[in-house]
Coordinates of N, CA and C and ligand atoms in Angstrom, one line a residue:
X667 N 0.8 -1.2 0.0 CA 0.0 0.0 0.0 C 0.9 1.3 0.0
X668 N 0.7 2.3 -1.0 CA 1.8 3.3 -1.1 C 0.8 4.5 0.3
X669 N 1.5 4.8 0.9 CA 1.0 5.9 1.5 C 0.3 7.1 1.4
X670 N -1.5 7.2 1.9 CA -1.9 8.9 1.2 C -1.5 9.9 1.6
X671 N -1.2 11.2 0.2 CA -0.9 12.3 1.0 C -1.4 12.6 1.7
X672 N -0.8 14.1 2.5 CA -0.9 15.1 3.5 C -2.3 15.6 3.4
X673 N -3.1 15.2 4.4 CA -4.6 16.6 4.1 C -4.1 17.4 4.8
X674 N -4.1 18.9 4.1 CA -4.0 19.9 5.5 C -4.9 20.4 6.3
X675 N -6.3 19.7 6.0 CA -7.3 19.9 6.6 C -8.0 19.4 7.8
X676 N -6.9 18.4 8.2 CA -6.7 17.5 9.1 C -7.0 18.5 10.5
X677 N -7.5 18.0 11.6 CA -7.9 18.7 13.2 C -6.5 19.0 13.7
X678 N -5.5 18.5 13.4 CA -3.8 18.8 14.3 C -3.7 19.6 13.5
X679 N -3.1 19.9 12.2 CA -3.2 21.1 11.4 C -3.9 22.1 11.7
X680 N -5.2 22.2 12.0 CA -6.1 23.1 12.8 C -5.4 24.0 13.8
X681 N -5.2 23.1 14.9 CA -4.8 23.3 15.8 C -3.2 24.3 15.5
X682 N -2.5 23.4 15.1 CA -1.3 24.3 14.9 C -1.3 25.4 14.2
X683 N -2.5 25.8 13.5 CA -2.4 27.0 12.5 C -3.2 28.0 13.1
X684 N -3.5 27.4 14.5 CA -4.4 28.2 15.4 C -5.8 28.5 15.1
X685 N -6.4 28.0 14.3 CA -7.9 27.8 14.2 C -8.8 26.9 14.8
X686 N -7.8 26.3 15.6 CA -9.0 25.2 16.8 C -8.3 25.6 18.4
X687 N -8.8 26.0 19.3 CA -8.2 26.1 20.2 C -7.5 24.6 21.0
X688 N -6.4 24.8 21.5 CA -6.2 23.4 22.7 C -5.4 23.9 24.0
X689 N -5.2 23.1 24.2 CA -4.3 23.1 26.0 C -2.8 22.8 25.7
X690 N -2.3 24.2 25.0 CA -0.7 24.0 25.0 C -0.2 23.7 25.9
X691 N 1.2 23.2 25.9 CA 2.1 22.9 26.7 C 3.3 23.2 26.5
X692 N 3.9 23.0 25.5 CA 5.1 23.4 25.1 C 5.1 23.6 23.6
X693 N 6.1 24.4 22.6 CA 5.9 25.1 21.8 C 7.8 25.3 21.3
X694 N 8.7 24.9 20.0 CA 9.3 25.3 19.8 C 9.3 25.2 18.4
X695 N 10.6 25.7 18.0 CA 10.8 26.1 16.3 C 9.9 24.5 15.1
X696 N 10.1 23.5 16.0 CA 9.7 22.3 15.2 C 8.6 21.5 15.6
X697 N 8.8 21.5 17.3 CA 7.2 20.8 17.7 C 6.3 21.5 18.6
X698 N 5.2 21.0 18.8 CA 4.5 21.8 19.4 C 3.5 20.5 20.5
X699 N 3.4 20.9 21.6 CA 2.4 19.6 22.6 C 1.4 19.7 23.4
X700 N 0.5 19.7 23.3 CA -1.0 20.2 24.0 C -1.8 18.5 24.3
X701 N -2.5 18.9 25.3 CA -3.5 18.0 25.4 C -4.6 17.3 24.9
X702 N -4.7 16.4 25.0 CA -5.4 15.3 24.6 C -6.8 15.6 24.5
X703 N -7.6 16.1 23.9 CA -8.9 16.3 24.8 C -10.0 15.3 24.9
X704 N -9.8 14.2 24.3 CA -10.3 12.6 25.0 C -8.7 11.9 25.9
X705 N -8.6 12.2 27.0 CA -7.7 11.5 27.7 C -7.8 10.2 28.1
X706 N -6.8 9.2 27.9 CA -7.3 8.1 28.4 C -6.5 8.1 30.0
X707 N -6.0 9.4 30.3 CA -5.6 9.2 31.6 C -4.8 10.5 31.7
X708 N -5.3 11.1 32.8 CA -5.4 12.2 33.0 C -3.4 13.0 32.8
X709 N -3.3 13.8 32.3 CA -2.3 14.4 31.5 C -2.0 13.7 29.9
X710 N -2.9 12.9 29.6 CA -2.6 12.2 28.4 C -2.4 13.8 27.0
X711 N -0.7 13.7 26.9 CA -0.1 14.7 25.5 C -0.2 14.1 24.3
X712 N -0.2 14.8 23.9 CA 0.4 14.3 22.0 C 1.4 15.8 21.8
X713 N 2.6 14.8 21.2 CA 3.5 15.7 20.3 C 3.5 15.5 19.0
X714 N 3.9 16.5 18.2 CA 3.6 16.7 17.0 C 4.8 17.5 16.9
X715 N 5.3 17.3 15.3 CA 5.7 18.4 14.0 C 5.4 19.0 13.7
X716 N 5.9 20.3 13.6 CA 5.0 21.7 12.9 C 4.7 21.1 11.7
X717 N 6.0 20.6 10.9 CA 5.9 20.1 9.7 C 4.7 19.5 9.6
X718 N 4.3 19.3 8.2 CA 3.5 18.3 7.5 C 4.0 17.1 7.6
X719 N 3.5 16.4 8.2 CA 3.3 14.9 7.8 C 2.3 14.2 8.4
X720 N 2.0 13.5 7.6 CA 0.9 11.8 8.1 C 1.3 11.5 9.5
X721 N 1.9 10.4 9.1 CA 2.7 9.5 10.1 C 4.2 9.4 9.9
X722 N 4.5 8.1 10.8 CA 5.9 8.1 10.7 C 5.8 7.6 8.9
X723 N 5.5 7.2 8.6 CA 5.8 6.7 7.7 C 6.4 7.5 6.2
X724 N 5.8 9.1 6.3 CA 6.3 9.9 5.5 C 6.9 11.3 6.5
X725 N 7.6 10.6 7.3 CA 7.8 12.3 7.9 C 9.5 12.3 8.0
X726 N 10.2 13.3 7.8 CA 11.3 13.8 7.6 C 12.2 13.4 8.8
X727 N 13.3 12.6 8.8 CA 14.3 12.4 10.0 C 14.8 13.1 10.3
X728 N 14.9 14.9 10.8 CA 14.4 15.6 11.2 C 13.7 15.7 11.8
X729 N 12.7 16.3 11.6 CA 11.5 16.5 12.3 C 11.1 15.4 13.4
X730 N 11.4 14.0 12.6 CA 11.3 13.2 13.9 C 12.0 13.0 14.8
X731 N 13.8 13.5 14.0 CA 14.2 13.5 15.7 C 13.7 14.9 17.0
X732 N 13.1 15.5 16.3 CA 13.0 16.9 17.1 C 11.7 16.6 17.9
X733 N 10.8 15.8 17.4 CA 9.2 15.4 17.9 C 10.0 14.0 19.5
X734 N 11.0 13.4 18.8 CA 10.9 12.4 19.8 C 12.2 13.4 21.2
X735 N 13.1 13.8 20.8 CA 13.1 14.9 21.6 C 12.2 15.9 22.8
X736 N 11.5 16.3 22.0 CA 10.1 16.8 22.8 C 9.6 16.0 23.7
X737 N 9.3 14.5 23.1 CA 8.4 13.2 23.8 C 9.2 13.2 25.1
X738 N 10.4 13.1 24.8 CA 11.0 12.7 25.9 C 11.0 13.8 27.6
X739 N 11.6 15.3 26.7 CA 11.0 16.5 27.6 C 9.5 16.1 28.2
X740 N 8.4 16.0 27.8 CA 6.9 16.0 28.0 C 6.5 14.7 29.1
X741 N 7.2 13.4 28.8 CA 7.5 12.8 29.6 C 8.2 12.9 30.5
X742 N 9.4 13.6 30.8 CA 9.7 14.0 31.9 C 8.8 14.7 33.0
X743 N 8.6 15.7 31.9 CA 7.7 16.7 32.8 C 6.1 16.0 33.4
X744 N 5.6 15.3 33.2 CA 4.4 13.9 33.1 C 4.5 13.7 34.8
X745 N 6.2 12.8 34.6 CA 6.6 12.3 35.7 C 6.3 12.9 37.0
X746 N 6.5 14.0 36.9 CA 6.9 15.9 37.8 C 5.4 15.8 38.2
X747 N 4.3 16.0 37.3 CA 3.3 16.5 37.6 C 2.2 15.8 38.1
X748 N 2.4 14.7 37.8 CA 1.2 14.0 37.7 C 1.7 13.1 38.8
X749 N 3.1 13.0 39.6 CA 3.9 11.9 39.7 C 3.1 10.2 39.5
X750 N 3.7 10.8 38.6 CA 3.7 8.9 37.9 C 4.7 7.9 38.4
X751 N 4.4 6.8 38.3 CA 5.4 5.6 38.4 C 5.6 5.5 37.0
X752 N 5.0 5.7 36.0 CA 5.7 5.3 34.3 C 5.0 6.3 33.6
X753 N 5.5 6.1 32.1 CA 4.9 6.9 31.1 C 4.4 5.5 30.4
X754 N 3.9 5.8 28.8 CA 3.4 5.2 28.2 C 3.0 5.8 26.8
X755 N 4.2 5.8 25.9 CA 4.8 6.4 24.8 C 3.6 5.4 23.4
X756 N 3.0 6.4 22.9 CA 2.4 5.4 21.9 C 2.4 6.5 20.5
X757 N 2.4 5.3 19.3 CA 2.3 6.2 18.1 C 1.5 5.2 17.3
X758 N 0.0 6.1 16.7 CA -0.2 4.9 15.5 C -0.3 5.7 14.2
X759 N -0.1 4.5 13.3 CA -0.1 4.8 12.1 C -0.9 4.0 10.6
X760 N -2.1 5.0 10.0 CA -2.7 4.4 9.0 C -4.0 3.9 10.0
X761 N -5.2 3.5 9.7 CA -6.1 2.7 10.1 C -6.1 2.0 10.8
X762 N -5.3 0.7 10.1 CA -4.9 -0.4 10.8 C -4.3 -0.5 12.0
X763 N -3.6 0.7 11.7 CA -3.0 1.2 12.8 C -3.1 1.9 14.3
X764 N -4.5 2.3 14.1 CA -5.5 2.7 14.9 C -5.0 4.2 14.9
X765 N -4.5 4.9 13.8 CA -4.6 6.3 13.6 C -5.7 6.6 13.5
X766 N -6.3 7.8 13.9 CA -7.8 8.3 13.6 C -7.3 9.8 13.0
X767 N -6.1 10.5 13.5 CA -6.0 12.0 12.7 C -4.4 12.1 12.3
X768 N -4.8 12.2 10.9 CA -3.3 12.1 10.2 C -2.3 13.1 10.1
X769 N -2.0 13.8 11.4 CA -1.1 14.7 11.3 C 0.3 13.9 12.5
X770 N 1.0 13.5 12.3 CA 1.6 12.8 12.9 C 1.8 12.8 14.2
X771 N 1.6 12.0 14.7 CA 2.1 12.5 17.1 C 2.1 11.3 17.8
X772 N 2.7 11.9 18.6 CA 2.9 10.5 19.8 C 2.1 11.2 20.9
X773 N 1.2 10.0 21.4 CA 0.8 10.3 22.0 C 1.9 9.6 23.5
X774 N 1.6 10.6 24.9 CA 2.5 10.5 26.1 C 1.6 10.3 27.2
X775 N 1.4 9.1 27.8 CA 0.6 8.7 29.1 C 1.7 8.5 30.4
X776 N 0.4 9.6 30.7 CA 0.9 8.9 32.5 C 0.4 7.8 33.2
X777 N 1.5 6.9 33.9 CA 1.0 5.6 34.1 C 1.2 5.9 35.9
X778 N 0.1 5.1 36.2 CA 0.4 4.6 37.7 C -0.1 3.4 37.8
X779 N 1.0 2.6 39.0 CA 0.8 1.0 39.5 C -0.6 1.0 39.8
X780 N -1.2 -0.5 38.8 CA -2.6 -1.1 38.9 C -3.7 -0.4 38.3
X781 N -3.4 0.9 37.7 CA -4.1 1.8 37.1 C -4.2 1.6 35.9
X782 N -5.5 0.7 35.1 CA -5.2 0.5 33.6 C -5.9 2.3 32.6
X783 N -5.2 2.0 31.8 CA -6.0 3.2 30.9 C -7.3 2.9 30.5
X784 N -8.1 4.5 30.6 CA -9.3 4.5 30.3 C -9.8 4.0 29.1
X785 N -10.8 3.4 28.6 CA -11.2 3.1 27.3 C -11.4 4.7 26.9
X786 N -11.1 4.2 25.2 CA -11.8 6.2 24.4 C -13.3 5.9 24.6
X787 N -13.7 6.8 24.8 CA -15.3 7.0 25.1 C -16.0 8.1 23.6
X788 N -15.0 8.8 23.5 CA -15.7 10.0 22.0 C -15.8 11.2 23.4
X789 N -15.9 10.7 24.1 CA -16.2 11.8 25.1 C -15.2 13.0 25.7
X790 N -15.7 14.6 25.0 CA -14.1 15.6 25.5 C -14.2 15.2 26.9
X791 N -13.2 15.7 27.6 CA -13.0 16.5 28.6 C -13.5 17.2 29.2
X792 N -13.5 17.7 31.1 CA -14.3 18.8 31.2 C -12.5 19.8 30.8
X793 N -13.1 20.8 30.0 CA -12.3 22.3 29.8 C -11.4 22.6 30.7
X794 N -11.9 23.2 32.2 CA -10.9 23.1 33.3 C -10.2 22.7 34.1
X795 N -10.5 21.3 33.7 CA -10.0 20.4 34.1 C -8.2 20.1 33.3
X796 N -8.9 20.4 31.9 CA -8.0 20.2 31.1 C -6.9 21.4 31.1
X797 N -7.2 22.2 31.3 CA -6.2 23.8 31.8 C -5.7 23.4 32.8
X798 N -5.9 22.9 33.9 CA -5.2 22.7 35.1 C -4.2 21.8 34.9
X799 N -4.8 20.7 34.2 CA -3.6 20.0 34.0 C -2.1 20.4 33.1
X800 N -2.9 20.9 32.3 CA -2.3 21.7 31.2 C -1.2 22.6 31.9
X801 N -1.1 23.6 33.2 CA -0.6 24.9 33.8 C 0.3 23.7 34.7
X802 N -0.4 22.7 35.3 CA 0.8 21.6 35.8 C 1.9 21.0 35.2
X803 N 1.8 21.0 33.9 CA 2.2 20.5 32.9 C 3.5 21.6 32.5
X804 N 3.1 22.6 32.4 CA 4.1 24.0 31.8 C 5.1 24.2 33.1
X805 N 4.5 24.3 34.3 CA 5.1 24.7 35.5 C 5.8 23.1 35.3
X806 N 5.7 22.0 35.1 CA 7.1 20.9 35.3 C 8.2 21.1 34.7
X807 N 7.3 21.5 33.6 CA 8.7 21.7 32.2 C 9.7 22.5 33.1
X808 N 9.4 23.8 33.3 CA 10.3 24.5 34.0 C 11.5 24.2 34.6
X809 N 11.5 23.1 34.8 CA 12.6 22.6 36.2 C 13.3 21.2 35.1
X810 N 13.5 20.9 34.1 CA 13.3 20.3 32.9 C 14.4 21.0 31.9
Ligands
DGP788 P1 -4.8 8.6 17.0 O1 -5.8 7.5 17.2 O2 -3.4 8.1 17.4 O3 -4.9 9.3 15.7 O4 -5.2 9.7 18.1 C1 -5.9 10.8 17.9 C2 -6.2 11.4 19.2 O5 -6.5 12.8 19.0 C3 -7.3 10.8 20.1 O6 -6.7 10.3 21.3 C4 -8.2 12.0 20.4 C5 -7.5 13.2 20.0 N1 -8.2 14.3 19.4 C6 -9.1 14.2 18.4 N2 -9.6 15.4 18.1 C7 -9.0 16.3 18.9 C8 -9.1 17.7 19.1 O7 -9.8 18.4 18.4 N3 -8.3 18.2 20.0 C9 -7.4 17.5 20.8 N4 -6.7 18.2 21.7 N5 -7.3 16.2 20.7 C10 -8.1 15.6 19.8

């Protein structure tokens, strides 16, 4: 299967071009990481490439080293905030893959002992909820 292009009409695209609002967190020349707004556990990030791309499958070794970079920052900062006992680094790609929006990201879970992750429900978030976590999230980086 050859891979489809880029829509730029994609909801992450949105987002990064500032026509959808989200719960920034961090922000530099190549990635950018906001929250989840179906969490499967509370601080759940996605990082992303400014850049255009799908998935891993078409995206620039650059850019991905600069996105897994970030992951790793965001996860740190996870640990700080949420204090976690783990993270839980996931990426999908294509359908099958259980991608649902084709702008590329990893998503970043905070894990704690015995605590399984939420099922997706379709269901947002409450808003303030998601700010708070979001301002815990910025204040970890700090120290990062
Ligand atoms: P994936 O299945 O890997 O493509 O994950 C897509 C994730 O994106 C899923 O966990 C829900 C999240 N999501 C979908 N729409 C929005 C949105 O408008 N804003 C934010 N912040 N997240 C979204």
């Amino acid at each position: 299967m050859t891979t489809p292009q880029y829509d730029d009409q994609n909801i992450f695209a949105k987002i990064l071009r500032g026509e959808i609002p989200c719960h920034k967190i961090y922000e530099d020349d190549k990635t950018f990481a906001f929250l989840d707004v179906m969490p499967k556990a509370d601080g759940h990030s996605l990082v992303l490439p400014k850049n255009p791309s799908r998935n891993i499958l078409d995206v620039a070794e650059d850019d991905l080293n600069a996105v897994t970079a970030t992951t790793q920052k965001i996860a740190k900062a996870i640990m700080i905030a949420f204090e976690a006992d783990g993270v839980t680094v996931q990426q999908n790609n294509e359908p099958a893959g259980g991608q649902e929006v084709y702008h590329l990201h990893f998503h970043v879970l905070p894990r704690h002992e015995g605590l399984p992750l939420r099922p997706q429900t379709g269901k947002m978030a409450d808003n303030d909820l998601l700010a708070g976590h979001a301002e815990k999230l910025r204040e970890a980086l700090k120290s990062i």
